[in-house]
């Protein structure tokens, strides 16, 4: 069929369609548009001396976006989401740990020792598999709970209200109002928060959001915060206030992270990333019923499993490295002991120690393995009997009192715990987030800045806290 025939056929179909819809279609269309406009005006336009029509969305917005109630409600919602994530993930995390660590690990270890030399079974099972098991059991349940709840809030229409509430603060810090959403996403996973910065159009403001997302306390760092606050901070008050004080300390660290987000955003906007704050039109969509099944599917597939897969890719070699540095000797001691001794003096200067610094280096691929690595290295350096399964084999203790005893034997004090909690908040992103930053920015320069800047800040904060504590 040539071009002229195609045109004639199209005109013929158009004529037939016109007869089918009738001569009054244009009038009916115009009438429906005006009717719809009149209905919208009736709901939204306020006239003098007339009583305002009740609008549920507007009534809710007057509360959740008000200067008085907006922020308390926002923090309450965030606290509830985080509480449900932490409490709700305990049972599935313990279930996964019992399967992967108490059963699969024991079975694989027994089979490997029967057919492999000790070093190969240690490398594969104690190193690679054990690290993967820790990451999966600790990381999967919180993400599987947080991301669906976050998406439900988004589907419900509440997240744009959070951006509306925080827009003024972010604008004053030289950042974009939509950074409120990416910052909130970072509490589930910083890598997902970095990906979420795609909603920011300005390259300058998007870089600010990417660099500062690390200060959102991701789920991989919550176990460290909860454990240390319970053992050390909760212990300084009577038992009836222990849980309340420990919880308040963890929430305080999370709020400090939000404060650092604003401060570092302001610093970047005045130095490396100068520029005008871009304006944007924020639409407050109507509240609507969340699509629960679609939300769960999307959250699990598009966010949880993809992020978990990336974390596992980096965790496997990390487990291998942990086992190697603890079992390969140079001279009369292992590589790990040499590194700990080399970093110990600097570690004590900033209120930490060599064990903690090495643990954070080895745990760059996954924050979930920080405390198991610290406990393993502490037992290895102090030669405590009765704890752990050997050099390079990460472990955790069910009893908080036993954990406290091991850490104190390693030289920990109340000040050490405070510094670790602060360093855990501020230090460099995990490998998954660093890789995601590079994929999103396609820049080695900004990836390096996003990785190194938090480390410098973490050491500086711990040093200042330590020196003030010594002076007092």
Short mmCIF file of C-alpha atoms in Angstrom, two decimals:
data_model
loop_
_atom_site.label_atom_id
_atom_site.label_comp_id
_atom_site.label_asym_id
_atom_site.label_seq_id
_atom_site.Cartn_x
_atom_site.Cartn_y
_atom_site.Cartn_z
CA UNK A 1 0.00 0.00 0.00
CA UNK A 2 1.45 3.34 -1.07
CA UNK A 3 1.42 6.53 0.96
CA UNK A 4 -1.64 8.00 -0.79
CA UNK A 5 -3.68 4.86 -0.13
CA UNK A 6 -2.68 4.95 3.56
CA UNK A 7 -3.88 8.57 3.83
CA UNK A 8 -7.18 7.76 2.15
CA UNK A 9 -7.72 4.77 4.47
CA UNK A 10 -6.99 6.92 7.53
CA UNK A 11 -9.49 9.58 6.36
CA UNK A 12 -12.08 6.90 5.75
CA UNK A 13 -11.63 5.48 9.24
CA UNK A 14 -11.86 8.96 10.74
CA UNK A 15 -15.14 9.62 8.89
CA UNK A 16 -16.60 6.31 10.08
CA UNK A 17 -15.56 7.02 13.67
CA UNK A 18 -17.18 10.47 13.50
CA UNK A 19 -20.52 8.99 12.44
CA UNK A 20 -20.27 6.33 15.18
CA UNK A 21 -19.73 8.82 18.03
CA UNK A 22 -22.41 11.18 16.74
CA UNK A 23 -22.63 14.85 15.87
CA UNK A 24 -23.00 15.97 19.50
CA UNK A 25 -19.70 14.49 20.72
CA UNK A 26 -17.86 17.83 20.71
CA UNK A 27 -20.64 19.52 22.67
CA UNK A 28 -20.79 16.69 25.19
CA UNK A 29 -17.02 16.77 25.65
CA UNK A 30 -17.01 20.51 26.24
CA UNK A 31 -19.93 20.21 28.65
CA UNK A 32 -18.20 17.47 30.66
CA UNK A 33 -15.03 19.59 30.92
CA UNK A 34 -16.96 22.59 32.24
CA UNK A 35 -18.93 20.35 34.63
CA UNK A 36 -15.73 18.86 35.99
CA UNK A 37 -14.21 22.33 36.37
CA UNK A 38 -17.32 23.52 38.24
CA UNK A 39 -17.10 20.56 40.63
CA UNK A 40 -13.43 21.28 41.34
CA UNK A 41 -14.16 24.97 41.90
CA UNK A 42 -17.04 24.09 44.23
CA UNK A 43 -14.68 22.00 46.37
CA UNK A 44 -11.68 24.34 46.39
CA UNK A 45 -12.72 27.98 45.86
CA UNK A 46 -13.64 29.88 49.03
CA UNK A 47 -16.25 32.61 48.67
CA UNK A 48 -16.94 35.52 51.00
CA UNK A 49 -19.74 35.05 53.54
CA UNK A 50 -20.11 31.37 52.62
CA UNK A 51 -19.33 28.41 54.81
CA UNK A 52 -16.41 26.32 53.59
CA UNK A 53 -17.33 22.91 52.24
CA UNK A 54 -15.75 20.07 54.20
CA UNK A 55 -12.83 18.45 52.44
CA UNK A 56 -11.16 15.50 54.16
CA UNK A 57 -7.80 15.90 52.39
CA UNK A 58 -7.66 19.59 53.26
CA UNK A 59 -8.60 18.88 56.88
CA UNK A 60 -5.82 16.29 57.20
CA UNK A 61 -3.29 18.57 55.51
CA UNK A 62 -4.05 21.37 57.96
CA UNK A 63 -2.77 19.05 60.68
CA UNK A 64 0.09 17.09 59.06
CA UNK A 65 1.58 20.16 57.33
CA UNK A 66 0.97 22.68 60.10
CA UNK A 67 3.94 24.48 61.70
CA UNK A 68 2.90 23.14 65.10
CA UNK A 69 1.93 19.53 64.45
CA UNK A 70 3.71 18.78 61.16
CA UNK A 71 7.13 17.94 62.57
CA UNK A 72 5.97 15.98 65.65
CA UNK A 73 3.70 13.84 63.45
CA UNK A 74 6.50 13.36 60.92
CA UNK A 75 8.95 12.18 63.62
CA UNK A 76 6.26 9.99 65.17
CA UNK A 77 5.55 8.28 61.84
CA UNK A 78 9.28 7.76 61.25
CA UNK A 79 9.71 6.40 64.78
CA UNK A 80 6.81 3.97 64.32
CA UNK A 81 8.20 2.74 60.99
CA UNK A 82 11.65 2.22 62.48
CA UNK A 83 10.24 0.58 65.61
CA UNK A 84 8.14 -1.82 63.55
CA UNK A 85 11.17 -2.54 61.37
CA UNK A 86 13.46 -3.27 64.32
CA UNK A 87 10.96 -5.21 66.45
CA UNK A 88 9.32 -6.96 63.51
CA UNK A 89 12.62 -8.14 62.07
CA UNK A 90 13.80 -9.82 65.28
CA UNK A 91 11.88 -13.07 64.80
CA UNK A 92 12.62 -13.59 61.08
CA UNK A 93 16.28 -12.61 61.66
CA UNK A 94 16.58 -15.16 64.45
CA UNK A 95 14.83 -17.74 62.24
CA UNK A 96 17.22 -17.13 59.32
CA UNK A 97 20.19 -17.14 61.68
CA UNK A 98 19.10 -20.45 63.20
CA UNK A 99 18.84 -21.99 59.73
CA UNK A 100 21.96 -20.50 58.14
CA UNK A 101 24.28 -20.32 61.17
CA UNK A 102 23.10 -23.07 63.52
CA UNK A 103 22.22 -25.69 60.91
CA UNK A 104 23.53 -25.06 57.38
CA UNK A 105 26.88 -23.71 58.63
CA UNK A 106 27.40 -26.64 60.99
CA UNK A 107 26.48 -29.14 58.25
CA UNK A 108 28.72 -27.53 55.63
CA UNK A 109 31.60 -27.24 58.09
CA UNK A 110 31.40 -30.93 58.98
CA UNK A 111 31.22 -31.98 55.33
CA UNK A 112 34.06 -29.65 54.29
CA UNK A 113 36.39 -30.80 57.07
CA UNK A 114 35.86 -34.40 55.95
CA UNK A 115 37.02 -33.83 52.36
CA UNK A 116 39.09 -30.61 52.41
CA UNK A 117 42.25 -29.39 54.12
CA UNK A 118 41.62 -27.12 57.13
CA UNK A 119 42.65 -23.96 55.32
CA UNK A 120 40.29 -24.50 52.38
CA UNK A 121 37.29 -25.38 54.57
CA UNK A 122 38.09 -22.36 56.75
CA UNK A 123 38.41 -20.08 53.74
CA UNK A 124 35.14 -21.23 52.11
CA UNK A 125 32.93 -22.01 55.11
CA UNK A 126 34.26 -19.89 58.01
CA UNK A 127 35.06 -17.03 55.67
CA UNK A 128 32.86 -16.76 52.58
CA UNK A 129 29.73 -18.64 53.68
CA UNK A 130 29.64 -17.33 57.25
CA UNK A 131 29.86 -13.72 56.08
CA UNK A 132 27.07 -14.29 53.54
CA UNK A 133 24.94 -15.93 56.22
CA UNK A 134 25.41 -12.97 58.59
CA UNK A 135 24.51 -10.44 55.91
CA UNK A 136 21.41 -12.30 54.73
CA UNK A 137 20.04 -13.03 58.22
CA UNK A 138 20.60 -9.48 59.49
CA UNK A 139 19.90 -7.47 56.32
CA UNK A 140 16.97 -9.20 54.62
CA UNK A 141 14.21 -9.03 57.30
CA UNK A 142 14.55 -5.28 58.09
CA UNK A 143 14.56 -4.34 54.40
CA UNK A 144 11.61 -6.64 53.68
CA UNK A 145 9.65 -4.71 56.36
CA UNK A 146 10.94 -1.14 55.90
CA UNK A 147 10.66 -0.81 52.12
CA UNK A 148 7.01 -1.97 51.88
CA UNK A 149 6.03 0.39 54.72
CA UNK A 150 7.92 3.25 53.07
CA UNK A 151 6.22 2.51 49.73
CA UNK A 152 2.81 2.33 51.45
CA UNK A 153 3.39 5.82 52.90
CA UNK A 154 4.34 6.97 49.41
CA UNK A 155 1.25 5.35 47.88
CA UNK A 156 -0.93 6.78 50.64
CA UNK A 157 0.25 10.30 49.74
CA UNK A 158 2.02 11.15 53.01
CA UNK A 159 5.63 11.31 51.72
CA UNK A 160 5.01 14.49 49.65
CA UNK A 161 3.77 16.07 52.89
CA UNK A 162 7.13 15.20 54.51
CA UNK A 163 8.90 16.91 51.61
CA UNK A 164 6.61 19.94 52.08
CA UNK A 165 7.45 20.14 55.80
CA UNK A 166 11.21 19.87 55.28
CA UNK A 167 11.44 21.95 52.11
CA UNK A 168 12.17 25.21 53.95
CA UNK A 169 14.98 23.66 56.00
CA UNK A 170 16.59 22.06 52.98
CA UNK A 171 16.36 25.30 51.00
CA UNK A 172 18.11 27.15 53.84
CA UNK A 173 20.88 24.55 53.73
CA UNK A 174 21.25 25.03 49.96
CA UNK A 175 19.69 21.69 49.08
CA UNK A 176 16.52 20.52 47.34
CA UNK A 177 13.24 19.87 49.16
CA UNK A 178 12.94 16.43 47.56
CA UNK A 179 16.05 15.43 49.50
CA UNK A 180 13.67 14.81 52.40
CA UNK A 181 12.36 11.75 50.53
CA UNK A 182 15.81 10.40 49.64
CA UNK A 183 16.99 10.96 53.21
CA UNK A 184 13.99 8.99 54.53
CA UNK A 185 14.69 6.18 52.08
CA UNK A 186 18.26 6.06 53.41
CA UNK A 187 16.99 4.86 56.79
CA UNK A 188 16.14 1.60 55.05
CA UNK A 189 19.27 1.38 52.91
CA UNK A 190 21.70 4.08 51.83
CA UNK A 191 22.16 2.45 48.42
CA UNK A 192 18.40 2.70 47.82
CA UNK A 193 18.51 6.30 49.07
CA UNK A 194 21.21 7.13 46.52
CA UNK A 195 19.13 5.62 43.71
CA UNK A 196 16.12 7.63 44.93
CA UNK A 197 18.01 10.89 44.28
CA UNK A 198 17.03 10.50 40.62
CA UNK A 199 13.88 12.45 41.49
CA UNK A 200 16.08 15.57 41.90
CA UNK A 201 16.63 17.26 38.53
CA UNK A 202 19.44 19.65 39.49
CA UNK A 203 22.85 17.88 39.18
CA UNK A 204 24.31 20.07 41.96
CA UNK A 205 21.52 19.36 44.42
CA UNK A 206 21.45 15.70 43.48
CA UNK A 207 25.16 15.42 44.36
CA UNK A 208 24.46 17.02 47.74
CA UNK A 209 21.69 14.49 48.37
CA UNK A 210 23.96 11.60 47.32
CA UNK A 211 26.90 12.64 49.53
CA UNK A 212 24.78 13.32 52.62
CA UNK A 213 22.57 10.23 52.36
CA UNK A 214 25.21 8.34 54.34
CA UNK A 215 24.08 10.19 57.49
CA UNK A 216 20.73 8.41 57.41
CA UNK A 217 21.16 5.53 59.85
CA UNK A 218 20.54 2.49 57.61
CA UNK A 219 19.23 -0.82 58.93
CA UNK A 220 22.71 -2.36 58.81
CA UNK A 221 23.87 0.04 61.55
CA UNK A 222 20.84 -0.23 63.84
CA UNK A 223 21.99 -3.52 65.51
CA UNK A 224 25.29 -1.91 66.53
CA UNK A 225 23.51 1.14 67.94
CA UNK A 226 20.94 -0.91 69.84
CA UNK A 227 23.49 -3.34 71.27
CA UNK A 228 25.92 -0.68 72.51
CA UNK A 229 23.23 1.61 73.87
CA UNK A 230 21.68 -1.30 75.79
CA UNK A 231 24.99 -2.57 77.20
CA UNK A 232 26.72 0.69 78.10
CA UNK A 233 24.24 3.60 78.13
CA UNK A 234 21.30 1.72 79.62
CA UNK A 235 23.59 0.36 82.33
CA UNK A 236 24.16 3.80 83.92
CA UNK A 237 20.52 4.16 85.03
CA UNK A 238 18.21 2.02 87.23
CA UNK A 239 16.72 -1.07 85.56
CA UNK A 240 13.23 0.44 85.24
CA UNK A 241 14.64 3.22 83.02
CA UNK A 242 17.18 1.12 81.14
CA UNK A 243 15.08 0.47 78.02
CA UNK A 244 13.81 4.05 77.86
CA UNK A 245 17.30 5.57 78.11
CA UNK A 246 18.83 3.12 75.63
CA UNK A 247 16.02 3.78 73.13
CA UNK A 248 16.40 7.53 73.60
CA UNK A 249 20.14 7.25 72.89
CA UNK A 250 19.55 5.42 69.60
CA UNK A 251 16.88 7.92 68.54
CA UNK A 252 19.26 10.72 69.48
CA UNK A 253 21.93 9.28 67.19
CA UNK A 254 19.40 9.05 64.33
CA UNK A 255 18.34 12.69 64.89
CA UNK A 256 22.01 13.70 64.98
CA UNK A 257 22.33 12.12 61.54
CA UNK A 258 19.48 14.30 60.27
CA UNK A 259 21.19 17.35 61.75
CA UNK A 260 24.48 16.40 60.05
CA UNK A 261 22.59 16.08 56.77
CA UNK A 262 21.56 19.74 57.00
CA UNK A 263 25.00 20.94 58.17
CA UNK A 264 26.97 19.06 55.51
CA UNK A 265 24.46 20.10 52.83
CA UNK A 266 25.03 23.74 53.86
CA UNK A 267 28.82 23.22 53.85
CA UNK A 268 28.80 21.65 50.38
CA UNK A 269 26.47 24.33 48.96
CA UNK A 270 28.87 27.03 50.22
CA UNK A 271 32.11 25.35 49.07
CA UNK A 272 32.43 22.52 46.54
CA UNK A 273 28.88 22.74 45.17
CA UNK A 274 28.02 26.43 45.09
CA UNK A 275 24.90 27.47 43.22
CA UNK A 276 21.38 28.75 43.43
CA UNK A 277 18.73 26.62 45.05
CA UNK A 278 16.39 25.47 42.31
CA UNK A 279 12.67 25.96 42.71
CA UNK A 280 10.20 23.16 42.14
CA UNK A 281 6.47 22.69 42.15
CA UNK A 282 5.45 20.20 44.80
CA UNK A 283 2.12 18.54 44.12
CA UNK A 284 0.28 17.26 47.16
CA UNK A 285 -1.65 14.34 45.70
CA UNK A 286 -4.98 13.31 47.22
CA UNK A 287 -4.85 10.68 49.92
CA UNK A 288 -5.72 7.29 48.51
CA UNK A 289 -5.97 3.70 49.56
CA UNK A 290 -2.58 1.98 49.20
CA UNK A 291 -2.26 -0.93 46.79
CA UNK A 292 -0.92 -3.40 49.34
CA UNK A 293 -0.15 -6.43 47.15
CA UNK A 294 1.44 -4.38 44.37
CA UNK A 295 3.42 -2.42 46.96
CA UNK A 296 4.79 -5.56 48.61
CA UNK A 297 5.75 -7.09 45.26
CA UNK A 298 7.43 -3.92 44.00
CA UNK A 299 9.29 -3.32 47.27
CA UNK A 300 10.57 -6.87 47.54
CA UNK A 301 11.64 -7.27 43.91
CA UNK A 302 12.76 -3.77 42.89
CA UNK A 303 14.38 -2.74 46.17
CA UNK A 304 14.94 -5.48 48.73
CA UNK A 305 16.23 -8.35 46.60
CA UNK A 306 18.30 -6.16 44.25
CA UNK A 307 20.02 -4.39 47.15
CA UNK A 308 20.51 -7.69 48.99
CA UNK A 309 22.10 -9.25 45.90
CA UNK A 310 24.56 -6.37 45.58
CA UNK A 311 25.41 -6.66 49.28
CA UNK A 312 26.05 -10.40 48.94
CA UNK A 313 28.33 -9.81 45.96
CA UNK A 314 30.54 -7.62 48.16
CA UNK A 315 30.11 -9.65 51.36
CA UNK A 316 31.48 -12.92 49.93
CA UNK A 317 35.00 -11.59 49.23
CA UNK A 318 34.88 -9.65 52.51
CA UNK A 319 34.41 -12.91 54.41
CA UNK A 320 37.33 -14.40 52.56
CA UNK A 321 39.56 -11.43 53.43
CA UNK A 322 38.52 -11.55 57.11
CA UNK A 323 39.50 -15.20 57.37
CA UNK A 324 42.78 -14.69 55.50
CA UNK A 325 44.05 -11.73 57.56
CA UNK A 326 43.29 -13.64 60.75
CA UNK A 327 44.95 -16.91 59.67
CA UNK A 328 47.85 -15.91 57.41
CA UNK A 329 50.95 -15.17 59.48
CA UNK A 330 53.82 -12.83 58.78
CA UNK A 331 56.61 -13.77 61.12
CA UNK A 332 55.24 -14.87 64.46
CA UNK A 333 51.72 -13.37 64.23
CA UNK A 334 48.80 -12.91 61.85
CA UNK A 335 48.27 -10.02 59.45
CA UNK A 336 45.31 -8.92 61.58
CA UNK A 337 47.48 -8.58 64.70
CA UNK A 338 50.09 -6.59 62.79
CA UNK A 339 47.38 -4.24 61.50
CA UNK A 340 45.77 -3.86 64.93
CA UNK A 341 49.09 -3.01 66.54
CA UNK A 342 49.87 -0.54 63.78
CA UNK A 343 46.55 1.30 64.17
CA UNK A 344 46.17 1.00 67.94
CA UNK A 345 47.90 4.26 68.87
CA UNK A 346 45.82 6.32 66.44
CA UNK A 347 42.70 4.44 67.52
CA UNK A 348 43.17 5.35 71.20
CA UNK A 349 43.85 8.96 70.20
CA UNK A 350 40.37 9.25 68.68
CA UNK A 351 38.68 7.25 71.43
CA UNK A 352 38.60 3.92 69.58
CA UNK A 353 41.25 1.19 69.25
CA UNK A 354 43.03 -0.89 66.63
CA UNK A 355 40.46 -3.70 66.80
CA UNK A 356 37.59 -1.31 66.07
CA UNK A 357 39.44 0.36 63.18
CA UNK A 358 40.36 -2.97 61.57
CA UNK A 359 36.79 -4.23 62.02
CA UNK A 360 35.43 -1.19 60.18
CA UNK A 361 37.96 -1.65 57.39
CA UNK A 362 37.06 -5.33 56.99
CA UNK A 363 33.33 -4.55 57.28
CA UNK A 364 33.27 -1.93 54.50
CA UNK A 365 31.31 -4.38 52.31
CA UNK A 366 28.52 -4.70 54.92
CA UNK A 367 27.81 -2.83 58.17
CA UNK A 368 25.96 -5.91 59.43
CA UNK A 369 29.24 -7.71 60.24
CA UNK A 370 30.87 -4.93 62.29
CA UNK A 371 30.03 -6.25 65.77
CA UNK A 372 30.68 -9.96 64.96
CA UNK A 373 34.07 -8.92 63.56
CA UNK A 374 34.88 -6.75 66.61
CA UNK A 375 34.03 -9.61 68.98
CA UNK A 376 36.10 -12.10 66.98
CA UNK A 377 39.13 -9.78 66.80
CA UNK A 378 38.82 -8.91 70.51
CA UNK A 379 38.87 -12.58 71.52
CA UNK A 380 41.80 -13.17 69.17
CA UNK A 381 43.89 -10.30 70.59
CA UNK A 382 43.09 -10.88 74.28
CA UNK A 383 43.19 -14.70 74.16
CA UNK A 384 39.94 -14.96 76.13
CA UNK A 385 38.98 -18.61 76.64
CA UNK A 386 35.47 -19.92 76.04
CA UNK A 387 34.28 -17.48 73.37
CA UNK A 388 34.18 -17.86 69.60
CA UNK A 389 35.06 -20.68 67.23
CA UNK A 390 38.58 -19.64 66.26
CA UNK A 391 40.49 -16.99 64.35
CA UNK A 392 38.56 -15.51 61.45
CA UNK A 393 35.23 -17.02 62.56
CA UNK A 394 32.76 -14.21 63.31
CA UNK A 395 30.29 -14.70 66.14
CA UNK A 396 27.77 -12.98 68.38
CA UNK A 397 26.79 -13.77 71.94
CA UNK A 398 23.20 -14.26 73.07
CA UNK A 399 23.93 -12.80 76.49
CA UNK A 400 24.48 -9.03 76.65
CA UNK A 401 26.45 -9.46 79.88
CA UNK A 402 28.88 -11.82 78.10
CA UNK A 403 29.19 -9.34 75.23
CA UNK A 404 29.89 -6.61 77.78
CA UNK A 405 32.59 -8.75 79.44
CA UNK A 406 34.34 -9.45 76.12
CA UNK A 407 34.32 -5.79 75.10
CA UNK A 408 35.55 -4.60 78.51
CA UNK A 409 38.35 -7.19 78.33
CA UNK A 410 39.30 -5.56 75.05
CA UNK A 411 39.69 -2.19 76.76
CA UNK A 412 36.23 -0.76 76.10
CA UNK A 413 34.79 1.95 78.33
CA UNK A 414 31.62 4.02 78.29
CA UNK A 415 33.50 6.59 76.19
CA UNK A 416 34.52 3.90 73.69
CA UNK A 417 30.89 2.87 73.23
CA UNK A 418 29.81 6.49 72.66
CA UNK A 419 32.54 6.97 70.07
CA UNK A 420 31.70 3.73 68.24
CA UNK A 421 28.03 4.76 68.10
CA UNK A 422 29.01 8.14 66.63
CA UNK A 423 31.56 6.64 64.24
CA UNK A 424 28.99 4.06 63.15
CA UNK A 425 26.67 6.93 62.20
CA UNK A 426 29.21 9.08 60.38
CA UNK A 427 31.80 6.74 58.84
CA UNK A 428 32.15 5.81 55.15
CA UNK A 429 29.32 4.16 53.19
CA UNK A 430 29.33 0.41 52.65
CA UNK A 431 30.65 -1.09 49.41
CA UNK A 432 27.16 -1.48 47.96
CA UNK A 433 26.45 2.22 48.49
CA UNK A 434 29.88 3.26 47.15
CA UNK A 435 29.28 1.18 44.02
CA UNK A 436 25.80 2.70 43.66
CA UNK A 437 27.22 6.23 44.03
CA UNK A 438 29.67 5.55 41.22
CA UNK A 439 26.91 4.10 39.01
CA UNK A 440 24.68 7.14 39.64
CA UNK A 441 27.36 9.85 39.30
CA UNK A 442 29.70 8.10 36.84
CA UNK A 443 32.46 10.05 38.59
CA UNK A 444 35.43 8.64 40.50
CA UNK A 445 36.00 12.11 41.98
CA UNK A 446 32.59 12.45 43.63
CA UNK A 447 32.56 8.79 44.66
CA UNK A 448 35.87 9.35 46.45
CA UNK A 449 34.59 12.51 48.15
CA UNK A 450 31.39 10.74 49.23
CA UNK A 451 33.50 7.91 50.71
CA UNK A 452 36.35 9.86 52.34
CA UNK A 453 34.51 12.93 53.71
CA UNK A 454 32.43 10.93 56.26
CA UNK A 455 35.53 9.08 57.50
CA UNK A 456 37.35 12.36 58.17
CA UNK A 457 34.27 13.73 59.91
CA UNK A 458 33.92 10.56 61.99
CA UNK A 459 37.51 10.70 63.21
CA UNK A 460 37.22 14.43 63.92
CA UNK A 461 34.01 14.05 65.96
CA UNK A 462 35.41 11.11 67.97
CA UNK A 463 38.66 13.00 68.60
CA UNK A 464 36.82 16.08 69.87
CA UNK A 465 34.51 14.00 72.10
CA UNK A 466 37.48 12.08 73.51
CA UNK A 467 39.54 15.18 74.28
CA UNK A 468 36.56 16.89 75.94
CA UNK A 469 35.92 13.76 78.03
CA UNK A 470 39.56 13.65 79.14
CA UNK A 471 39.51 17.34 80.06
CA UNK A 472 36.34 16.89 82.09
#
